[in-house]
PDB file of C-alpha atoms in Angstrom:
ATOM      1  CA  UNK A   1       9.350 -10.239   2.352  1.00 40.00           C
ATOM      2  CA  UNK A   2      11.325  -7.177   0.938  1.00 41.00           C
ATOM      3  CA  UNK A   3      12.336  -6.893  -2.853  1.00 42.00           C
ATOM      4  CA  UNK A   4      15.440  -6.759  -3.322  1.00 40.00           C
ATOM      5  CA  UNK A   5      15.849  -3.151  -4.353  1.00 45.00           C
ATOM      6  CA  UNK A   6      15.647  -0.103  -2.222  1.00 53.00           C
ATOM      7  CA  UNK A   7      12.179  -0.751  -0.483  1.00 73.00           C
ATOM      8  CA  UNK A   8      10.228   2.949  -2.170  1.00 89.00           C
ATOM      9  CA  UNK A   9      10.042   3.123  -5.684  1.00 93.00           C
ATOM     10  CA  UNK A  10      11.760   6.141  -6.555  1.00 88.00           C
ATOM     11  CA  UNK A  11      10.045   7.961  -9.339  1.00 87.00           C
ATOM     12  CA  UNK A  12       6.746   7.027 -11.272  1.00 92.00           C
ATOM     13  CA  UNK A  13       5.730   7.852 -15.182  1.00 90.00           C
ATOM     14  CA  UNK A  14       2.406   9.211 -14.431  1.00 86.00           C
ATOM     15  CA  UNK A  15      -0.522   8.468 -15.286  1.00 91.00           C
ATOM     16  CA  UNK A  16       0.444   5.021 -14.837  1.00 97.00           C
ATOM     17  CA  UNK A  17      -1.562   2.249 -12.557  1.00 98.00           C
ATOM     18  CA  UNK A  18      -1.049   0.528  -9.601  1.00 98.00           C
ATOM     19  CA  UNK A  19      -2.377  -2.648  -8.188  1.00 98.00           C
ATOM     20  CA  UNK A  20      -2.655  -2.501  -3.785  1.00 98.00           C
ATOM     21  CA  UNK A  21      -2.900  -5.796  -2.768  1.00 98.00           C
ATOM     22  CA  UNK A  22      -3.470  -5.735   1.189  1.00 98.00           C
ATOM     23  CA  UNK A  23      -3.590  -9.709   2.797  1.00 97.00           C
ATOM     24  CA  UNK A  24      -3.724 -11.372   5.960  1.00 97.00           C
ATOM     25  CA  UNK A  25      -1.361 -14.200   6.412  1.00 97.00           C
ATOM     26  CA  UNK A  26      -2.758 -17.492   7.457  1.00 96.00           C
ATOM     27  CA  UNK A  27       0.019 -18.924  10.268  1.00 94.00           C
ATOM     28  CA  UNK A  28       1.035 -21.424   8.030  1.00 94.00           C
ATOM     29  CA  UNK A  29       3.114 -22.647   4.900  1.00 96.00           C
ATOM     30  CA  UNK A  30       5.885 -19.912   5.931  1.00 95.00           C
ATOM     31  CA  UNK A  31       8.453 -21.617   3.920  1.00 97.00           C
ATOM     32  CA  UNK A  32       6.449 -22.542   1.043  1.00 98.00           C
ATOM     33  CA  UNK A  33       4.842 -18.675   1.164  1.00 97.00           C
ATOM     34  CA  UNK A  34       8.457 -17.118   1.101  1.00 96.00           C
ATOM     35  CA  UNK A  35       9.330 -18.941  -2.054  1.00 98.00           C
ATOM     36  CA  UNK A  36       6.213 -18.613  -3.864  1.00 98.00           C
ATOM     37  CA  UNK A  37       6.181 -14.568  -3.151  1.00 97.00           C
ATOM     38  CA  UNK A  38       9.825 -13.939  -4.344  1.00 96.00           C
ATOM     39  CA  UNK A  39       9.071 -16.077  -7.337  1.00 98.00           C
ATOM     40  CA  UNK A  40       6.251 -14.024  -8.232  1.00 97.00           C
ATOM     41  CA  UNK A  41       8.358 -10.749  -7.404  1.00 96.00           C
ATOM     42  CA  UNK A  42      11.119 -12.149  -9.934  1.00 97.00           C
ATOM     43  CA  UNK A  43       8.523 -13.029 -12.010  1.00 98.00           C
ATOM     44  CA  UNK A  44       6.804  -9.588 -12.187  1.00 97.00           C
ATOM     45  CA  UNK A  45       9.569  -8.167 -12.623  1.00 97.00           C
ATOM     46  CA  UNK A  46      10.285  -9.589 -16.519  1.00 97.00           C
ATOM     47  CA  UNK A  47       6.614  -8.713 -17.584  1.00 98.00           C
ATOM     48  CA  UNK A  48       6.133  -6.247 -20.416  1.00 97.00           C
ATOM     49  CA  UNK A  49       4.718  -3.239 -18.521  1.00 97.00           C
ATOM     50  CA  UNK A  50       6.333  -3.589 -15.174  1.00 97.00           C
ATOM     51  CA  UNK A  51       7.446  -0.208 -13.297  1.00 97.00           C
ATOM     52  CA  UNK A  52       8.379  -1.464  -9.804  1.00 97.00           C
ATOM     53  CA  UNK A  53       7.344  -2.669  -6.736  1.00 97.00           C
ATOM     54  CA  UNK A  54       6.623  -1.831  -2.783  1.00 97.00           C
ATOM     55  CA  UNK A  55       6.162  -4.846   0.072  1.00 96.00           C
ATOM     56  CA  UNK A  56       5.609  -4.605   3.703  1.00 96.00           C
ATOM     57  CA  UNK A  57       4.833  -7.067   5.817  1.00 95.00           C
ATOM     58  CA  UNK A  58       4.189  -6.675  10.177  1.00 95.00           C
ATOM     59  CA  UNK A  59       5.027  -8.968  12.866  1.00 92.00           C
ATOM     60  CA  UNK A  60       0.917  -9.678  13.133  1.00 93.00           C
ATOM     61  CA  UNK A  61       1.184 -11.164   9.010  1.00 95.00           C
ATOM     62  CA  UNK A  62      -0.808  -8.170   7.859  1.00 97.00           C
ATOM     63  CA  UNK A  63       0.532  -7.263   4.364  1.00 97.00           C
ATOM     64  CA  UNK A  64       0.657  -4.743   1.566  1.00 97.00           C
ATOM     65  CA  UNK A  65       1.820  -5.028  -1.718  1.00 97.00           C
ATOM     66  CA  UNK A  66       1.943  -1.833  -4.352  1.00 98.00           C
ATOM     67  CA  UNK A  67       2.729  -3.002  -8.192  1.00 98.00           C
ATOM     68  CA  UNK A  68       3.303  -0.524 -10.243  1.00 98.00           C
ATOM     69  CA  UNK A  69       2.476  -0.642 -14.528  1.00 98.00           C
ATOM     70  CA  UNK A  70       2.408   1.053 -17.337  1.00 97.00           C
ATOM     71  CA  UNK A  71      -1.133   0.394 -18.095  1.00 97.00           C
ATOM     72  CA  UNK A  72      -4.007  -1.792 -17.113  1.00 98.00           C
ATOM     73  CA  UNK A  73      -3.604  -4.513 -20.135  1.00 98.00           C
ATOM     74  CA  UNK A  74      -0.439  -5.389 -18.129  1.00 98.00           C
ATOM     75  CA  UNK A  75      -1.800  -5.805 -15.220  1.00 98.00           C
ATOM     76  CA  UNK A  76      -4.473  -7.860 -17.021  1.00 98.00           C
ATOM     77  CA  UNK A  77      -1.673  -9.564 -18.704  1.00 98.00           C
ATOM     78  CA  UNK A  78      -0.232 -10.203 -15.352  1.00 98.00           C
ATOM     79  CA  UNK A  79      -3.631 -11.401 -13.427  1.00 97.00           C
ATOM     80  CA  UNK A  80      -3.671 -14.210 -16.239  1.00 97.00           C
ATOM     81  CA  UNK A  81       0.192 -15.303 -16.274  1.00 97.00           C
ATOM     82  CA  UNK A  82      -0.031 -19.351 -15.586  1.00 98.00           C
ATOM     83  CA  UNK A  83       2.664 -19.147 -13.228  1.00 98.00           C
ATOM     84  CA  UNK A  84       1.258 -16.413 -11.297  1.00 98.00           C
ATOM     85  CA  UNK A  85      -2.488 -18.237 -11.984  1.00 98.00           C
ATOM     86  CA  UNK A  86      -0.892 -21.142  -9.872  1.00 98.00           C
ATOM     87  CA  UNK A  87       0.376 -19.133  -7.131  1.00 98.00           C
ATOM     88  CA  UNK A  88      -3.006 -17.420  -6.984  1.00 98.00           C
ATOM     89  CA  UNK A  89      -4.698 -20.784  -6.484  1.00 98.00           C
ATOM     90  CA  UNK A  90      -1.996 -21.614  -3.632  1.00 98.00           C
ATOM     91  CA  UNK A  91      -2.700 -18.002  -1.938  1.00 98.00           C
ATOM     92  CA  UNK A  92      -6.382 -18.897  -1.647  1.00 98.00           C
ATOM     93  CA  UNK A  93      -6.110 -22.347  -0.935  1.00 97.00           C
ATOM     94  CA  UNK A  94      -2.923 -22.083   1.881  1.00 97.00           C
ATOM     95  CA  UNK A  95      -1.105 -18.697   1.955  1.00 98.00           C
ATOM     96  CA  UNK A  96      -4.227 -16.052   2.623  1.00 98.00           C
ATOM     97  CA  UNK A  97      -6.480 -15.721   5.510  1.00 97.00           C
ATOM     98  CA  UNK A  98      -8.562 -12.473   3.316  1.00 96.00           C
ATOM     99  CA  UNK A  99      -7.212 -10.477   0.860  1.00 97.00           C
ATOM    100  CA  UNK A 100      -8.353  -7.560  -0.761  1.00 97.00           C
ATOM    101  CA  UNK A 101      -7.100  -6.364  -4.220  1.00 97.00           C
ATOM    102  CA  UNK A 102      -7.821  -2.704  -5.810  1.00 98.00           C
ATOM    103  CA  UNK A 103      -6.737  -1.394  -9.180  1.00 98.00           C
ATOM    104  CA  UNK A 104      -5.752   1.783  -9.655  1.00 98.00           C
ATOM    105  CA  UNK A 105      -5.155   4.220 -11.669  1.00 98.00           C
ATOM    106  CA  UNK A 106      -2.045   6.682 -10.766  1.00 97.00           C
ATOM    107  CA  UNK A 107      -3.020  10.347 -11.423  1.00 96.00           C
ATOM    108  CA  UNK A 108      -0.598  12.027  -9.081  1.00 96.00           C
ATOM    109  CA  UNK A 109       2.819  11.671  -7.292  1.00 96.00           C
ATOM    110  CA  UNK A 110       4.826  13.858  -4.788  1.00 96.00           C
ATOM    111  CA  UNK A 111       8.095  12.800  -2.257  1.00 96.00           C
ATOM    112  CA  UNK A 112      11.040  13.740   0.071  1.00 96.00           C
ATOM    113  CA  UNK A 113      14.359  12.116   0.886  1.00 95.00           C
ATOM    114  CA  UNK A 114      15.886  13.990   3.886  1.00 93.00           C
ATOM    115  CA  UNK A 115      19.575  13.423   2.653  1.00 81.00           C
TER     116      UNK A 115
ATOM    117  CA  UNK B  12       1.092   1.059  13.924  1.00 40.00           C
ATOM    118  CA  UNK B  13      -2.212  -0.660  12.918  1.00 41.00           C
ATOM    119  CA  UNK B  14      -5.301   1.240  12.878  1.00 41.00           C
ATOM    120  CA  UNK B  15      -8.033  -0.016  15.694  1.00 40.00           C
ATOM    121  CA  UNK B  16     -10.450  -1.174  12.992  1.00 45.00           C
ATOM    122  CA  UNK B  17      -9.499  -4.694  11.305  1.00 53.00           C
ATOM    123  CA  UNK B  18      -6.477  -4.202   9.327  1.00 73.00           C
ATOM    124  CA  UNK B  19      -8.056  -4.794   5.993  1.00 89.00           C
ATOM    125  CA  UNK B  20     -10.834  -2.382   4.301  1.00 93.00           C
ATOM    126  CA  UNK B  21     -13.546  -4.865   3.274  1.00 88.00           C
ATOM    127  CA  UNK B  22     -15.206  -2.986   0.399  1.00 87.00           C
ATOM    128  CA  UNK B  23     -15.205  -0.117  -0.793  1.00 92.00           C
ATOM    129  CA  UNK B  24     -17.851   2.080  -3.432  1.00 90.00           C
ATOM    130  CA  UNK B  25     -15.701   2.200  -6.743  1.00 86.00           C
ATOM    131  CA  UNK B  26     -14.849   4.221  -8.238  1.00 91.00           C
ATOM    132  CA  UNK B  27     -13.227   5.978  -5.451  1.00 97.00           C
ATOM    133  CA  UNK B  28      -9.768   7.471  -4.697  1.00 98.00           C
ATOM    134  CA  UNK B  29      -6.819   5.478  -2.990  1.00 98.00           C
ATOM    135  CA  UNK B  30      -3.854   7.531  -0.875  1.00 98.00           C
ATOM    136  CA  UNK B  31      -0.309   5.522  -1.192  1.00 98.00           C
ATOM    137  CA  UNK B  32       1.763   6.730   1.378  1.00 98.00           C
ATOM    138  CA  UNK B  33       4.690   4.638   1.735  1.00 98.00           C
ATOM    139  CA  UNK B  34       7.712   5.682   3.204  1.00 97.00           C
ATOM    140  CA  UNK B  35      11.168   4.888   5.754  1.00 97.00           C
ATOM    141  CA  UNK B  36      10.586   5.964   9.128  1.00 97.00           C
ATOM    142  CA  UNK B  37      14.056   8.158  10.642  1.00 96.00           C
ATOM    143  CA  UNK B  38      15.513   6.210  14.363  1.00 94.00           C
ATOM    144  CA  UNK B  39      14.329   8.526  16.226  1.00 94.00           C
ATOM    145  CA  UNK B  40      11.329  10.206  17.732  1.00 96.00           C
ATOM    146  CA  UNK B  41       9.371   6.485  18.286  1.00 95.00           C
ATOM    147  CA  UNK B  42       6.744   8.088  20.943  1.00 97.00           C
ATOM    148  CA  UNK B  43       6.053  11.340  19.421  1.00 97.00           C
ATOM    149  CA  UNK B  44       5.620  10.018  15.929  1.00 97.00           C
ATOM    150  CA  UNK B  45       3.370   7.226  17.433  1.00 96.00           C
ATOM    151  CA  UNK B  46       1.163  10.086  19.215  1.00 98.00           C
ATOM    152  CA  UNK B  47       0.911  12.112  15.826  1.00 98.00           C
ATOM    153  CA  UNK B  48       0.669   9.231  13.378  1.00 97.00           C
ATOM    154  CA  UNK B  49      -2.388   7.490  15.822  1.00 96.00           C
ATOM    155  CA  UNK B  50      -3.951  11.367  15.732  1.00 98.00           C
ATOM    156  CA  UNK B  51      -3.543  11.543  12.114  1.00 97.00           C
ATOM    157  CA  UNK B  52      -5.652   8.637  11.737  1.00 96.00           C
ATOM    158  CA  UNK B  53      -8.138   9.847  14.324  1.00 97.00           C
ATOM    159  CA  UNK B  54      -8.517  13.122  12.436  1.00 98.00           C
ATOM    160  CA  UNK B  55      -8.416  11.828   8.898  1.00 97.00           C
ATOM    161  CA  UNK B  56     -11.384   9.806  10.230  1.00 97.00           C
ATOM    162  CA  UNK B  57     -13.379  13.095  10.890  1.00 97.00           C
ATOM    163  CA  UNK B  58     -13.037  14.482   7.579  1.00 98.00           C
ATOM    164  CA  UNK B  59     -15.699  14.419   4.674  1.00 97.00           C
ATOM    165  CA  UNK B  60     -15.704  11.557   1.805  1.00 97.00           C
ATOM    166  CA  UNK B  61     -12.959   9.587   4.310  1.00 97.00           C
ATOM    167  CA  UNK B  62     -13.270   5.942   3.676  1.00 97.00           C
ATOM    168  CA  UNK B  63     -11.236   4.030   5.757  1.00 97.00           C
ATOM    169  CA  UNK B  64      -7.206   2.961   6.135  1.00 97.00           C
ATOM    170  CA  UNK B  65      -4.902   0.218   6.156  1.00 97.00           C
ATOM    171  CA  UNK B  66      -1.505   0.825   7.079  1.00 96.00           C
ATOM    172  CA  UNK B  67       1.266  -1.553   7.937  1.00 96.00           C
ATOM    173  CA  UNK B  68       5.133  -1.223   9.182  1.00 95.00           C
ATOM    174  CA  UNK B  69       7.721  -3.673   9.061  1.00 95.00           C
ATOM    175  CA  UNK B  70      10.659  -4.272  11.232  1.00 92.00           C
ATOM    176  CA  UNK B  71      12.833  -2.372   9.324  1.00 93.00           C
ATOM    177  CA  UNK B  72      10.657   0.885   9.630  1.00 95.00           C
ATOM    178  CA  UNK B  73       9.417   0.893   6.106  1.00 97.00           C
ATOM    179  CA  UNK B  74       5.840   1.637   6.424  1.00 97.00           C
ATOM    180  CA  UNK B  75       2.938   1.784   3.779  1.00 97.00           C
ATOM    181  CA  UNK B  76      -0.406   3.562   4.627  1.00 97.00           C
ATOM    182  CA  UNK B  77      -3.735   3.340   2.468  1.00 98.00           C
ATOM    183  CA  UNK B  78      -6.164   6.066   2.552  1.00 98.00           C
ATOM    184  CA  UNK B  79      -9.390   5.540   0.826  1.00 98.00           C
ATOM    185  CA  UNK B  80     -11.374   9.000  -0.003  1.00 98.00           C
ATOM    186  CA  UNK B  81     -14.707   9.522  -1.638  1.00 97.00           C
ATOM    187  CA  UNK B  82     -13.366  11.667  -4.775  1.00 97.00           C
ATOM    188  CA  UNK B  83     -10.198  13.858  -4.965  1.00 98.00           C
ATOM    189  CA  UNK B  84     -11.299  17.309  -3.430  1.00 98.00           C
ATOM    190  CA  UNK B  85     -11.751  15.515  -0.183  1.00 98.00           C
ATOM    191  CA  UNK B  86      -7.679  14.226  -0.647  1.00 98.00           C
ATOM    192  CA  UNK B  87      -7.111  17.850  -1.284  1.00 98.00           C
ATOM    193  CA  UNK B  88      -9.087  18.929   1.739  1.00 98.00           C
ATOM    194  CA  UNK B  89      -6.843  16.931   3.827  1.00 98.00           C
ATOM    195  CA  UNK B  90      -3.647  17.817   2.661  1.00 97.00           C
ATOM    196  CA  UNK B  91      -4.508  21.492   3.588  1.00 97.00           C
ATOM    197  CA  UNK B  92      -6.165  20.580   6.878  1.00 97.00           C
ATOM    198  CA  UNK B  93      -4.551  22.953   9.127  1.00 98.00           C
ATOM    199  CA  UNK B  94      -3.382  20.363  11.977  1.00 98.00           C
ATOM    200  CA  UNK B  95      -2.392  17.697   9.133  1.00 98.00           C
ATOM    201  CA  UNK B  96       0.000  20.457   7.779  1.00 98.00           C
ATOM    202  CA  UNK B  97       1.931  20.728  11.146  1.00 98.00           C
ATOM    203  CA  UNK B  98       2.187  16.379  11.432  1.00 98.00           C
ATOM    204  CA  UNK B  99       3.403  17.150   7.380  1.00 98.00           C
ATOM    205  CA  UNK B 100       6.047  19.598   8.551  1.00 98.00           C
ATOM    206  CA  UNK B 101       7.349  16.988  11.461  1.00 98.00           C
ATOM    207  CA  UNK B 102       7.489  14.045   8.882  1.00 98.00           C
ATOM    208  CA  UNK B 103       9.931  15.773   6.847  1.00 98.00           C
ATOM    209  CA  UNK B 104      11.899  17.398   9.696  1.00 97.00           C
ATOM    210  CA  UNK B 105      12.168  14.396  12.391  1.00 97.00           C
ATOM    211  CA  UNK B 106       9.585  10.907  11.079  1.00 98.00           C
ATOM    212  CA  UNK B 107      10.600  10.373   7.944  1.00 98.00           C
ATOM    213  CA  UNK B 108      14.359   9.626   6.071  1.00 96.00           C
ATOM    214  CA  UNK B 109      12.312   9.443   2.903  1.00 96.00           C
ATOM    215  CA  UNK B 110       8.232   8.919   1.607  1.00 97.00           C
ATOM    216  CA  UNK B 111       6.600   9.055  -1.841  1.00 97.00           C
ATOM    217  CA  UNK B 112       2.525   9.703  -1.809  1.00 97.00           C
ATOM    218  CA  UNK B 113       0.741   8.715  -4.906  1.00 98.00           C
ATOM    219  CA  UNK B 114      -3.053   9.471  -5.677  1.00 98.00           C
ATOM    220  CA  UNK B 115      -4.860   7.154  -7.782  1.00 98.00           C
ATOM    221  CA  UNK B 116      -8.501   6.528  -8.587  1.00 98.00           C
ATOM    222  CA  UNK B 117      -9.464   2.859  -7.775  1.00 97.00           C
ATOM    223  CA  UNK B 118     -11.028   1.616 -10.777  1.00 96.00           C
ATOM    224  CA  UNK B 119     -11.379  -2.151  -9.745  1.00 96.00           C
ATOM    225  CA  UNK B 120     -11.704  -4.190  -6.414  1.00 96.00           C
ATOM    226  CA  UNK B 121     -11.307  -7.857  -5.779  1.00 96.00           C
ATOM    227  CA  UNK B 122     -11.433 -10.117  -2.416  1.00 96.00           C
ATOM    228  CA  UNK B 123     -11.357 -13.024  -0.710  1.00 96.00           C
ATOM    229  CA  UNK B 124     -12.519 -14.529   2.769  1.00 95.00           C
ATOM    230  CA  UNK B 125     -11.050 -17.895   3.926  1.00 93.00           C
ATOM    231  CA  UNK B 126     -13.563 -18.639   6.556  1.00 81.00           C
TER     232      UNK B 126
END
């Protein structure tokens, strides 16, 4: 699944903090996962602290997920949203065969754009 | 292109430091950018405080690529590694239409195993 903006998040406030959430699909629940996933996206997106977001997915269901905020009590904020607490539960219980989830802190940012 | 280890870095010492590399690949130059980008990851392998990598591209040629480093001279070390420099050079001039890099310092690590 692809956000709906332009897939790289153009420019970053640093220091801010960024939460890399890399998955393995289970081969299930496709429909179910696609609706759950841009809920949560939409969802992020009106939380106090939110700064953007980067998702790739391959053909083999291997993801990665980069949310960016303005500082770690959103993503705490975030990590205990009810919603999003439900959708956790459904990742574990039908959407994820392993996840792994790091939080970060940004420090540093650099980019190109050919055109 | 998937790195020949499982696609998911199980566990990492934290705090350590976190590479975000995400970028749109150019239509062009598939084999030569699979050669370097498979080399990259060979070499970046080689070099001191390296952790490991998880890197995934979707079918649209947006890619995102996690490098995990002991502490932030060895990130700096790589940048200036003298055969890194020249792949660095070909991203912007022929692999990639646009890419941002962030580093970050991973403060925080969750996971989860279905089986």
């Amino acid at each position: 699944m692809s956000p709906p903006e332009a897939p790289l998040v153009d420019r970053l406030p640093t220091p801010c903090w960024l939460v890399a959430f890399t998955n393995r699909r289970t081969e299930a629940h496709d429909e179910e996962y696609d609706r759950v996933a841009a809920r949560m996206v939409a969802l992020a997106r009106e939380q106090p602290g939110f700064l953007g977001v980067e998702a790739v997915r391959d053909a083999q269901g291997v993801g990665i997920t980069l949310s960016y905020w303005r500082d770690r009590a959103s993503i705490s904020a975030w990590k205990a949203h009810l919603e999003h607490g439900e959708a956790q539960r459904a990742g574990n219980d039908r959407f994820y065969a392993r996840w792994r989830l790091r939080v970060c802190e940004v420090v540093d940012e650099r980019g190109f754009d050919a055109d």
